Tab-separated table of C-alpha atoms in Angstrom:
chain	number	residue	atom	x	y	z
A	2	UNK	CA	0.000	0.000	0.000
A	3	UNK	CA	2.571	2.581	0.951
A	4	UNK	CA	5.593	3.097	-0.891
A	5	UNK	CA	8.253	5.555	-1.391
A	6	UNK	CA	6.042	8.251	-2.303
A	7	UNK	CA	2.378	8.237	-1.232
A	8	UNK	CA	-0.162	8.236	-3.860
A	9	UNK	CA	-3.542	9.697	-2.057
A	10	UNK	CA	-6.984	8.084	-3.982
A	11	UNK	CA	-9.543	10.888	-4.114
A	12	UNK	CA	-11.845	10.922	-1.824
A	13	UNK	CA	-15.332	12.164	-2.049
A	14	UNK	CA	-17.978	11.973	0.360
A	15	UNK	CA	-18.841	8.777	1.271
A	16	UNK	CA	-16.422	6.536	0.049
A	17	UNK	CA	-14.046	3.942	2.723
A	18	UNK	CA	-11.679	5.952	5.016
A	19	UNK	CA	-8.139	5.532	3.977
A	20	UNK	CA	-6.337	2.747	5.529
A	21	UNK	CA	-2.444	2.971	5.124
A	22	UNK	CA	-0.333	-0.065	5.802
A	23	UNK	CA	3.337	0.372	6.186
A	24	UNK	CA	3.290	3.822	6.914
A	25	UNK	CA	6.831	5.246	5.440
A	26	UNK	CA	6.896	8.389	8.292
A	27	UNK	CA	9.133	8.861	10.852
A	28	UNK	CA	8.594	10.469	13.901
A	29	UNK	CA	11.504	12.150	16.080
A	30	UNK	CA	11.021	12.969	20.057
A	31	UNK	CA	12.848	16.114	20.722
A	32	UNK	CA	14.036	17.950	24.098
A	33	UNK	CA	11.049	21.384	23.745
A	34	UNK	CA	13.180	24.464	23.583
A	35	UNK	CA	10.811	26.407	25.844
A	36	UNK	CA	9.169	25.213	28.424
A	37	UNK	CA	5.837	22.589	27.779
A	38	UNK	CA	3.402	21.728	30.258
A	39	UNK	CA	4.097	18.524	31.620
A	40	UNK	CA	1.453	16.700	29.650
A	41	UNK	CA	3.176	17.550	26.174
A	42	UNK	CA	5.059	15.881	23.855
A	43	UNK	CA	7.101	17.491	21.397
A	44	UNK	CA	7.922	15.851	17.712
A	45	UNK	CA	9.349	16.671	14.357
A	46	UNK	CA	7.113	15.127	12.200
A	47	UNK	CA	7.161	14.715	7.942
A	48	UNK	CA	5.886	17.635	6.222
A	49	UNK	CA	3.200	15.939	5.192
A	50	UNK	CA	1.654	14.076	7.987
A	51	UNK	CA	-1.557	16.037	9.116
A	52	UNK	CA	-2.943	16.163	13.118
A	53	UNK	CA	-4.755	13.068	12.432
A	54	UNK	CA	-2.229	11.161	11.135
A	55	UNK	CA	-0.186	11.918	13.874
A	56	UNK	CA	-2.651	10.611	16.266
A	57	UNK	CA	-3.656	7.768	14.257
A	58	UNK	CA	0.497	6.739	14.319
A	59	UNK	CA	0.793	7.123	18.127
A	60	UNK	CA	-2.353	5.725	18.926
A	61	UNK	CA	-2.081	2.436	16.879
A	62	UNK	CA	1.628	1.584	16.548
A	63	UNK	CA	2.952	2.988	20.071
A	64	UNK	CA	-0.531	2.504	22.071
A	65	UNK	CA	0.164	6.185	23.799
A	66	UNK	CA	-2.846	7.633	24.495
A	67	UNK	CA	-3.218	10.841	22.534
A	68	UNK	CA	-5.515	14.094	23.452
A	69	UNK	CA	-4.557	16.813	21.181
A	70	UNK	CA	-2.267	17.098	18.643
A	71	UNK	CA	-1.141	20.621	17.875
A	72	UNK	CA	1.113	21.405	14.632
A	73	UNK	CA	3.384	24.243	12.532
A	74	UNK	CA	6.199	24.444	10.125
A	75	UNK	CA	9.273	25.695	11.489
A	76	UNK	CA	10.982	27.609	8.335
A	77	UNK	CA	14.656	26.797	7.995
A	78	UNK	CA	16.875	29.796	7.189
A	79	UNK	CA	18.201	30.597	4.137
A	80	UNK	CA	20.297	33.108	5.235
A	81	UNK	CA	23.868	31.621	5.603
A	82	UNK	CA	26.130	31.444	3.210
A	83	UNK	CA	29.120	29.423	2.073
A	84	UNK	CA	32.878	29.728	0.808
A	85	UNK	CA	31.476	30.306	-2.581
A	86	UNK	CA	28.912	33.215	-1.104
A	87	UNK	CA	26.302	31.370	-2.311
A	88	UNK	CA	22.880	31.112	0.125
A	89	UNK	CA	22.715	27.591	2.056
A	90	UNK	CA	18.900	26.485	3.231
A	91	UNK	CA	18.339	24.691	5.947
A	92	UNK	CA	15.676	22.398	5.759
A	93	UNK	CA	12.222	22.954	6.987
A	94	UNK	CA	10.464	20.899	9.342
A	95	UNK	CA	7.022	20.484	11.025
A	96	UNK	CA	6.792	20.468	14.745
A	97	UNK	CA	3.940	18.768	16.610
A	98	UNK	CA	2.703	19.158	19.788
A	99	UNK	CA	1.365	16.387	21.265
A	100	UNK	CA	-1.254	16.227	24.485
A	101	UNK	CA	-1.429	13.223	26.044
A	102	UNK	CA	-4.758	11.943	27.500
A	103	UNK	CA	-5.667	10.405	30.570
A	104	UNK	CA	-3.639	13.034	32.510
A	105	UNK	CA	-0.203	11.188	31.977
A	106	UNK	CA	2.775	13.373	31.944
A	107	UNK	CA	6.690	12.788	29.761
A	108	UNK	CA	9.728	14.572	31.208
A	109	UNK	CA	12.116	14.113	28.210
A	110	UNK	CA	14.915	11.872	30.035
A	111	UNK	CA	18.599	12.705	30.311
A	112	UNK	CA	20.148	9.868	27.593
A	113	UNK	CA	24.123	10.815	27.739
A	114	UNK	CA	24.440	10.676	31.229
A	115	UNK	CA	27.995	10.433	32.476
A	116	UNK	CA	29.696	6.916	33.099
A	117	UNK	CA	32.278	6.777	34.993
A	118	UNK	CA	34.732	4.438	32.781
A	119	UNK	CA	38.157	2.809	34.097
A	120	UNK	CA	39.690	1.381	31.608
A	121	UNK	CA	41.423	-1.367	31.600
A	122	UNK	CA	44.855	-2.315	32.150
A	123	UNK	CA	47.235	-2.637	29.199
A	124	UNK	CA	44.875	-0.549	26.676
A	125	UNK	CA	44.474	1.980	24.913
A	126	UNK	CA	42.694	4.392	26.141
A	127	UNK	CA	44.594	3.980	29.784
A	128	UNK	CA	48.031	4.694	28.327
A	129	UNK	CA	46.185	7.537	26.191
A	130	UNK	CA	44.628	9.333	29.813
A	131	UNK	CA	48.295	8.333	31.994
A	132	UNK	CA	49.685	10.479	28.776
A	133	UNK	CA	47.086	13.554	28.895
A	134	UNK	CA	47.495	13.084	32.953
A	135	UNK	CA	51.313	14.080	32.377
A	136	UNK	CA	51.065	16.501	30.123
A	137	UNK	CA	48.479	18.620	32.379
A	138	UNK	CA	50.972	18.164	35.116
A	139	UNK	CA	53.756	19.496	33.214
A	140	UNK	CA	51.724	22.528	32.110
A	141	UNK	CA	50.843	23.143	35.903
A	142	UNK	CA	52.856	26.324	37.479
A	143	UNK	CA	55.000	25.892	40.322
A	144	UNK	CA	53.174	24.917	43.419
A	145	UNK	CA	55.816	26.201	45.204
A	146	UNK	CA	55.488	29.504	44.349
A	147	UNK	CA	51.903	29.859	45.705
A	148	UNK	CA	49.605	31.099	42.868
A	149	UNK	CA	51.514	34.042	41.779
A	150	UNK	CA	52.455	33.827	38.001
A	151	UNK	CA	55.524	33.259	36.376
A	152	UNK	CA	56.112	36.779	34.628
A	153	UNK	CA	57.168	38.300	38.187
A	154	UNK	CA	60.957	38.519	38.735
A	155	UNK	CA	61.240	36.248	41.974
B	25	UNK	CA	32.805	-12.085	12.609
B	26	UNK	CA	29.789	-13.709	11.023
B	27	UNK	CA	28.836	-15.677	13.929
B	28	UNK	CA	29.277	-12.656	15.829
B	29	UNK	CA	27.439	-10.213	13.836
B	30	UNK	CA	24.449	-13.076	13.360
B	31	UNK	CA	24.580	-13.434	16.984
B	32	UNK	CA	24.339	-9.476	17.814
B	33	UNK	CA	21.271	-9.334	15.394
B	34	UNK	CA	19.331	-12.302	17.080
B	35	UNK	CA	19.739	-10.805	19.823
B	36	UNK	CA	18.802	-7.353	19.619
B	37	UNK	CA	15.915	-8.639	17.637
B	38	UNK	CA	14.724	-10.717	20.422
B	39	UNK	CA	15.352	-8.105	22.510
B	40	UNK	CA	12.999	-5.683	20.135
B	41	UNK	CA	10.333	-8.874	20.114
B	42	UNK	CA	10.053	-8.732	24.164
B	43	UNK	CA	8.815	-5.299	24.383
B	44	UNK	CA	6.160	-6.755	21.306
B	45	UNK	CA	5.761	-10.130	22.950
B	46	UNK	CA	6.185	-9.556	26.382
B	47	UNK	CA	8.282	-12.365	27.228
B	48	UNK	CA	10.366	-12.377	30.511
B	49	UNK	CA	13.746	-10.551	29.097
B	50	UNK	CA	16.426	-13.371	30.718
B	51	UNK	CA	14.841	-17.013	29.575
B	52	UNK	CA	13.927	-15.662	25.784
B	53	UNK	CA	17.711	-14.280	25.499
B	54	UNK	CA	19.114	-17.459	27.073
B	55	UNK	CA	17.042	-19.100	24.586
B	56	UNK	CA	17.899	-17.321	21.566
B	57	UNK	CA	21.716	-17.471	22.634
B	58	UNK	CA	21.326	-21.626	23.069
B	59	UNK	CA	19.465	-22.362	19.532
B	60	UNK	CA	20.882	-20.261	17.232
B	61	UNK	CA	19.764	-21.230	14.211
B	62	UNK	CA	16.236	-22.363	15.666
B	63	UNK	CA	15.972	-18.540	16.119
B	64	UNK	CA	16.984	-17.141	12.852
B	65	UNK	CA	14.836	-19.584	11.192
B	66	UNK	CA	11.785	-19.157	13.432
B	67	UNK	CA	12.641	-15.535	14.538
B	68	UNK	CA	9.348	-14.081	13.929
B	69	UNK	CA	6.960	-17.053	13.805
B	70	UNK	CA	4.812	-16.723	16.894
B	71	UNK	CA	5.344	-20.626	17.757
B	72	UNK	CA	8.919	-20.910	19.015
B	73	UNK	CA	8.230	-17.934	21.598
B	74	UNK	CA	5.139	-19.663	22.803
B	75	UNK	CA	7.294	-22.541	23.176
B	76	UNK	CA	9.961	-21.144	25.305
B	77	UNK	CA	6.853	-18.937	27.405
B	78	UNK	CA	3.470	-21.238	26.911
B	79	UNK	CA	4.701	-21.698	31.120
B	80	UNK	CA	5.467	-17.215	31.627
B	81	UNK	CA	2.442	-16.143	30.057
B	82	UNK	CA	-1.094	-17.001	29.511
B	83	UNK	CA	-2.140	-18.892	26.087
B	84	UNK	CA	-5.260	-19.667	24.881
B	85	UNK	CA	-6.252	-22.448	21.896
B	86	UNK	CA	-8.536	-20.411	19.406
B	87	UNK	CA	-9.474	-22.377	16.282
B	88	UNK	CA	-6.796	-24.952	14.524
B	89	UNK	CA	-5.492	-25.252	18.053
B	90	UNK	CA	-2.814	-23.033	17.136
B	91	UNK	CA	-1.474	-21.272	20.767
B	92	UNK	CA	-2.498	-17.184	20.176
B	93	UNK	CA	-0.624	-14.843	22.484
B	94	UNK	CA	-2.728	-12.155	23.905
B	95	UNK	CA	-0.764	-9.836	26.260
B	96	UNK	CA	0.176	-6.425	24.260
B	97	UNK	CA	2.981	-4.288	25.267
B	98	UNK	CA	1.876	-0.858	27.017
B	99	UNK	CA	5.492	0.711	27.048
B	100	UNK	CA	4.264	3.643	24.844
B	101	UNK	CA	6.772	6.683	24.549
B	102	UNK	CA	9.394	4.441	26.359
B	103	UNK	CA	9.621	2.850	22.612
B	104	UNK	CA	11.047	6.354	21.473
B	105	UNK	CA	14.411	5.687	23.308
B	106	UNK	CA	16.764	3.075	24.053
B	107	UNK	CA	17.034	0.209	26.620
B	108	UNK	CA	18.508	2.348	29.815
B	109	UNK	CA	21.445	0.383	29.839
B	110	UNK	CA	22.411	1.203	27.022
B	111	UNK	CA	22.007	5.432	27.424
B	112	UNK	CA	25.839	6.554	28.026
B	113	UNK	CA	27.590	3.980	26.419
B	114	UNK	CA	29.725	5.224	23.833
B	115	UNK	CA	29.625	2.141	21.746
B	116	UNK	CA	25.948	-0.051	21.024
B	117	UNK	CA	26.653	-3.436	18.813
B	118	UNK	CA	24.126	-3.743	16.290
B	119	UNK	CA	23.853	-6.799	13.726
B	120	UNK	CA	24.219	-6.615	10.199
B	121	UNK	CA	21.180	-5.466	8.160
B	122	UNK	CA	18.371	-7.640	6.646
B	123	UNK	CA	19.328	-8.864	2.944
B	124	UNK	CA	16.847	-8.988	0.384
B	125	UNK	CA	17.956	-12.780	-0.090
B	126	UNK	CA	16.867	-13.244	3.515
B	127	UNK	CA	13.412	-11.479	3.295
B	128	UNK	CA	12.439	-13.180	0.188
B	129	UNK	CA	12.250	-16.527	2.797
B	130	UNK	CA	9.745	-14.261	5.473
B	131	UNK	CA	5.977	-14.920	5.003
B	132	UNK	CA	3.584	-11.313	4.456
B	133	UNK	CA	2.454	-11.398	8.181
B	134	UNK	CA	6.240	-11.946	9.546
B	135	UNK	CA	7.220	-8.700	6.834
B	136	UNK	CA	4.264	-6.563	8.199
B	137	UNK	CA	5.802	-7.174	11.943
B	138	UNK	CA	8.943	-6.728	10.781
B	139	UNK	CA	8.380	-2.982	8.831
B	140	UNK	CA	6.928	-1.771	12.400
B	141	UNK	CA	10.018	-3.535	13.843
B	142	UNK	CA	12.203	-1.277	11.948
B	143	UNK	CA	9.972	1.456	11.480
B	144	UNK	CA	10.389	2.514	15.980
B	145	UNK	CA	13.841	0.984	15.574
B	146	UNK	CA	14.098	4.308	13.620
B	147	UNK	CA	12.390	6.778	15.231
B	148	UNK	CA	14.806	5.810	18.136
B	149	UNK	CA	17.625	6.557	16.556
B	150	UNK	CA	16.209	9.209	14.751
B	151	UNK	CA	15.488	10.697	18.472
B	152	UNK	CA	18.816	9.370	19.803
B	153	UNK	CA	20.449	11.990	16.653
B	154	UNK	CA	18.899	14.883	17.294
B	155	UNK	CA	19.227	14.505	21.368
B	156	UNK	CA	23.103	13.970	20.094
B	157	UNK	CA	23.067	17.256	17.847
B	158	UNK	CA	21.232	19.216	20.625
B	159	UNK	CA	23.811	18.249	23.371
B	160	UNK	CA	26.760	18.574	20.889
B	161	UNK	CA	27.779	14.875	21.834
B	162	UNK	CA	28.389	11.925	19.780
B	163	UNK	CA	25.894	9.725	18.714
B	164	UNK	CA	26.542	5.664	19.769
B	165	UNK	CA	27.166	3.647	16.704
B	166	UNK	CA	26.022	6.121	13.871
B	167	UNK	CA	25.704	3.341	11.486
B	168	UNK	CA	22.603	2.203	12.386
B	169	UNK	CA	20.756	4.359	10.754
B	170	UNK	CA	22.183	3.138	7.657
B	171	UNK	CA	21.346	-0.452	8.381
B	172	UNK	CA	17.774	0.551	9.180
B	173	UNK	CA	17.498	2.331	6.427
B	174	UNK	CA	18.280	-0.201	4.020
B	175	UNK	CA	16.631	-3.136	5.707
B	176	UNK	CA	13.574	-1.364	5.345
B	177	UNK	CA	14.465	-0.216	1.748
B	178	UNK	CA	14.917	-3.972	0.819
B	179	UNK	CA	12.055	-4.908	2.978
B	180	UNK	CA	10.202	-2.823	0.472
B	181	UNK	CA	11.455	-4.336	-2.835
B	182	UNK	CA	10.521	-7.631	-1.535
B	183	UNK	CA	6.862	-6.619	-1.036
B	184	UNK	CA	6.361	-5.142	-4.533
B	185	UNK	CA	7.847	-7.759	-6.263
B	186	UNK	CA	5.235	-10.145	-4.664
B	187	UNK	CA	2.533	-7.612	-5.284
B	188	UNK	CA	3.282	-7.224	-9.143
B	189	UNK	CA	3.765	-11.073	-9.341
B	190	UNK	CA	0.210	-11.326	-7.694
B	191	UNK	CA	-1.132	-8.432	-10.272
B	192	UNK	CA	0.599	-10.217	-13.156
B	193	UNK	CA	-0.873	-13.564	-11.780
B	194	UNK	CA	-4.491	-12.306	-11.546
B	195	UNK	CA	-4.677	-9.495	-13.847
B	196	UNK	CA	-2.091	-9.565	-16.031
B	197	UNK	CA	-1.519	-5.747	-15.817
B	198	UNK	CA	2.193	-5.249	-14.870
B	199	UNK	CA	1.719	-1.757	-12.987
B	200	UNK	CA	-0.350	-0.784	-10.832
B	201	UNK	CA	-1.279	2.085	-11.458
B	202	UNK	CA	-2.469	2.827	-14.995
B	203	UNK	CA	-0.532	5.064	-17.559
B	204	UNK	CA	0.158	5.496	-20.790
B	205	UNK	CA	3.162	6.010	-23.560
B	206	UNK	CA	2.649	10.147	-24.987
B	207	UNK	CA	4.909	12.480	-26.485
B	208	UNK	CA	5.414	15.727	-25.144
B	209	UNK	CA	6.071	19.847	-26.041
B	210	UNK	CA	9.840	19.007	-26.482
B	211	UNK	CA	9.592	15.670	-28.702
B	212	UNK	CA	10.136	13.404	-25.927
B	213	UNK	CA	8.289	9.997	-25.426
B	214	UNK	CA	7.406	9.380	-21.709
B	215	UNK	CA	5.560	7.231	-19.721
B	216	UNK	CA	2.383	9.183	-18.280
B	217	UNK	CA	1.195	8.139	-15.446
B	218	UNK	CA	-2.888	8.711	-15.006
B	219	UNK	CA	-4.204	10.796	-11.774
B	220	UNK	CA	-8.075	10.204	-10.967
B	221	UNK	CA	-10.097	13.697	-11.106
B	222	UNK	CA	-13.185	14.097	-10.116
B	223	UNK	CA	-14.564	15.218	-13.579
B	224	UNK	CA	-13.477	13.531	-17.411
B	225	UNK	CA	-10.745	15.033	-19.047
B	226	UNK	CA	-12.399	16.631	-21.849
B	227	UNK	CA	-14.457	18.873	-19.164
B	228	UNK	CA	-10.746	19.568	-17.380
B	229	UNK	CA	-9.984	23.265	-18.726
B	230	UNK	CA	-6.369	23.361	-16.948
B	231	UNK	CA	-6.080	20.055	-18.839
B	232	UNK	CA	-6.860	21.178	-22.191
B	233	UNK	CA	-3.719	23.085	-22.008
B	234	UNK	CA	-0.777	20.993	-21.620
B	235	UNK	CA	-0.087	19.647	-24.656
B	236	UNK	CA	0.690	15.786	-25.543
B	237	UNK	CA	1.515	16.496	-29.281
B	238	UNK	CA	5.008	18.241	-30.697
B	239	UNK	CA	4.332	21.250	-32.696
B	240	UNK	CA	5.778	21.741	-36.484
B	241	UNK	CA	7.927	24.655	-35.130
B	242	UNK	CA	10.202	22.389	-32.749
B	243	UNK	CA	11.317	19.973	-35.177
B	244	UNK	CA	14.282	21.776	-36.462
B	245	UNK	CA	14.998	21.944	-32.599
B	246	UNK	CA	14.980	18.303	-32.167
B	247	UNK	CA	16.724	17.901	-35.525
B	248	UNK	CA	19.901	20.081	-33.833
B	249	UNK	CA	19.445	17.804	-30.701
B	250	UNK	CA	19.825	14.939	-32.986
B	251	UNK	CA	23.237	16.271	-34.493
B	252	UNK	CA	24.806	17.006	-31.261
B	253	UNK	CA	23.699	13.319	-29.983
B	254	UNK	CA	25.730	11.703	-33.246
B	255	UNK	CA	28.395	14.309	-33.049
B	256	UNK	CA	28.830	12.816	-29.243
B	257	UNK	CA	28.464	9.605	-30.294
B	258	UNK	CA	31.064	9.923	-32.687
B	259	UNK	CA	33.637	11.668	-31.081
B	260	UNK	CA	33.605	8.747	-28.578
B	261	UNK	CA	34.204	6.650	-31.153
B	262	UNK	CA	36.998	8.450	-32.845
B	263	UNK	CA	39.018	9.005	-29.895
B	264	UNK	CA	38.881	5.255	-28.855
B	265	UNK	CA	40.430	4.850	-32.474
B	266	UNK	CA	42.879	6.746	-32.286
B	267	UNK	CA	44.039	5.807	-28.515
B	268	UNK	CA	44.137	2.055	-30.078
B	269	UNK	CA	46.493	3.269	-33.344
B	270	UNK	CA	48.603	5.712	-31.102
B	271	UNK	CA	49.309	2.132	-28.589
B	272	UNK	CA	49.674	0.414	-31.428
B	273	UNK	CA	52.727	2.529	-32.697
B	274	UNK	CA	54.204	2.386	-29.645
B	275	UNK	CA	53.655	-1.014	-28.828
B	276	UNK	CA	54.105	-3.081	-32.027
B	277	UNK	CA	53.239	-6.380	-30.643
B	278	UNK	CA	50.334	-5.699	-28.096
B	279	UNK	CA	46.708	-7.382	-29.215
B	280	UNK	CA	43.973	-4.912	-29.536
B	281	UNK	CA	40.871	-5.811	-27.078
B	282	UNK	CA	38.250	-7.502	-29.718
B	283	UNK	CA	35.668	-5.216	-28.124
């Protein structure tokens, strides 16, 4: 049914609602960049998936129960320009805000958080941070000297 | 390698079919680790799981006494990331991606599960990306994407080959969707493809002005487009001539190619 590029049948009133099997859109879940209320979901969605579709997607293939789905096209500048002086565009997107239902709330989790790695003996990356270790210590300033810099005579 | 790589994909694709099948995470991985093969062969037929879980979860016999599974997964936007393990780690192994060769051996129902499969395999990394661009961080094992991307590409082939064979089979129309040789403004021959309207064409007024003839007045255009084709044509050949004569002076006893 769905392929590279979607071919839409017309629709006129009533014929069958449109049933789409292997739906070739692709959602992204991104951090907001103001603050949401706790009940929303931000996504950059395909240009063109509608409200509906958007529900449809999270309410059949995810099971997240959806309220409102809120959307708009965030227009990527054209503005820069490269070695050549010529304008570079960056692309546009559409941005949907998603309320969920049942009053559940998403706090977009923290996914790089910092591990605290040792490596291990004989490798790499030890010999690599022993190395960096040395260097820092080497571009330290004389403890002895107690915090005053190096351009004063004594 | 092979083994390895084989391995990796079993298991992250049992490990994709738990949140689906909602099988207790430790026995199912045992068990695809143990039997191998018996997993890449039965991966996504429901009866091997059942097998391993008929004692975990509850089954019920509905029709050809075939064992149905009926819990669902209800992890939602949890889908959207990774497992939490694996959030930090600089490196995630991945198997290799699905060949066409491979999918051609899948029934319809076992490709359906496996499109949705990829399709929040990629919206993960998709989100995993951007959360990576955002905090100006590496992203684990970029080359996912890539796999993904032509799994599902493949995944694709496979099902349109099966539907024109089925068209060709019952129909004997070989594309879908109906069209038509015609000749356009610039004395090209393409392949129209029809759109449905609502009203015939001869009532379209829009339609009635794109033209699928070639006037009189472009011919001598195609005629110059015709020249510079042969001219091309045989300046390639030319120069291959004379590459072949200047070898052959300087090497007297080399055999020209027979092409």
């Amino acid at each position: 049914m769905s392929v590279t590029k979607m071919v839409y049948p017309l629709y006129q009133l009533g014929n069958p609602q449109l049933r789409i099997f292997r739906p070739n859109w692709f959602l992204t879940l991104v951090r907001p960049g103001k603050e949401q209320p706790p009940d929303t979901v931000q996504f950059r969605i395909p240009m063109d998936m509608t409200k509906y579709d958007v529900k449809n997607y999270l309410e059949k293939i995810y099971n997240v129960p959806v309220g409102v789905v809120r959307t708009r096209i965030q227009f990527g500048s054209n503005k820069k320009r490269n070695h050549l002086n010529q304008r570079v565009k960056k692309p546009d997107y559409k941005v949907a805000y998603v309320q969920l239902a049942q009053s559940q709330t998403f706090t977009f989790p923290d996914i790089f958080p910092e591990k605290g790695r040792t490596p291990k003996e004989g490798s790499m990356e030890e010999m690599q941070e022993k190395f960096m270790e040395d260097e820092k210590q080497r571009q330290k300033p004389d403890p002895r000297r107690g915090g005053v810099t190096e351009w004063f005579g004594l | 390698m092979a083994s390895s790589s084989s391995l990796g994909r079993v298991l992250t694709l049992c490990k994709r079919f738990q949140s689906v099948f909602r099988i207790s995470p430790a026995i199912s991985v045992q068990h695809c680790a143990v039997n191998l093969k018996r997993c890449q062969n039965n991966l996504l037929s429901e009866k091997s799981f059942l097998i391993a879980s008929s004692w975990i979860t509850p089954i019920s016999f509905v029709g050809q006494h075939r064992a149905l599974h009926t819990t669902v997964s209800r992890r939602g936007l949890e889908e959207f990331f990774d497992q939490p393990e694996n959030w930090g780690e600089p490196n995630v192994k991945s198997g290799a991606p699905w060949t066409a060769k491979q999918l051609r051996t899948k029934s319809n129902e076992d490709l359906h599960k496996l499109w949705y499969v990829l399709l929040k395999e990629r919206n993960m990394l998709l989100t995993l990306a951007q959360e990576a661009k955002r905090q100006s961080l590496q992203m684990p094992s970029p080359e996912r994407m890539k796999k993904i991307e032509r799994s599902m590409v493949r995944l694709d082939t496979v099902v349109r080959e099966r539907e024109t064979a089925l068209r060709l089979l019952q129909t004997g129309q070989e594309k879908g969707r109906p069209g038509d040789w015609r000749r356009n403004v610039f004395g090209y021959e393409y392949w129209y493809r029809f759109k449905e309207y609502t009203i015939p064409w001869y009532m379209n007024k829009r339609h009635e002005r794109k033209k699928f003839y070639t006037p009189h007045f472009v011919q001598p255009h195609i005629r110059l487009r015709i020249e510079r084709f042969l001219r091309e044509r045989a300046r390639k050949v030319n120069l291959k001539r004379k590459t072949l004569a200047k070898l052959k002076e300087r090497f007297p006893q080399m055999k020209l190619p027979s092409s």
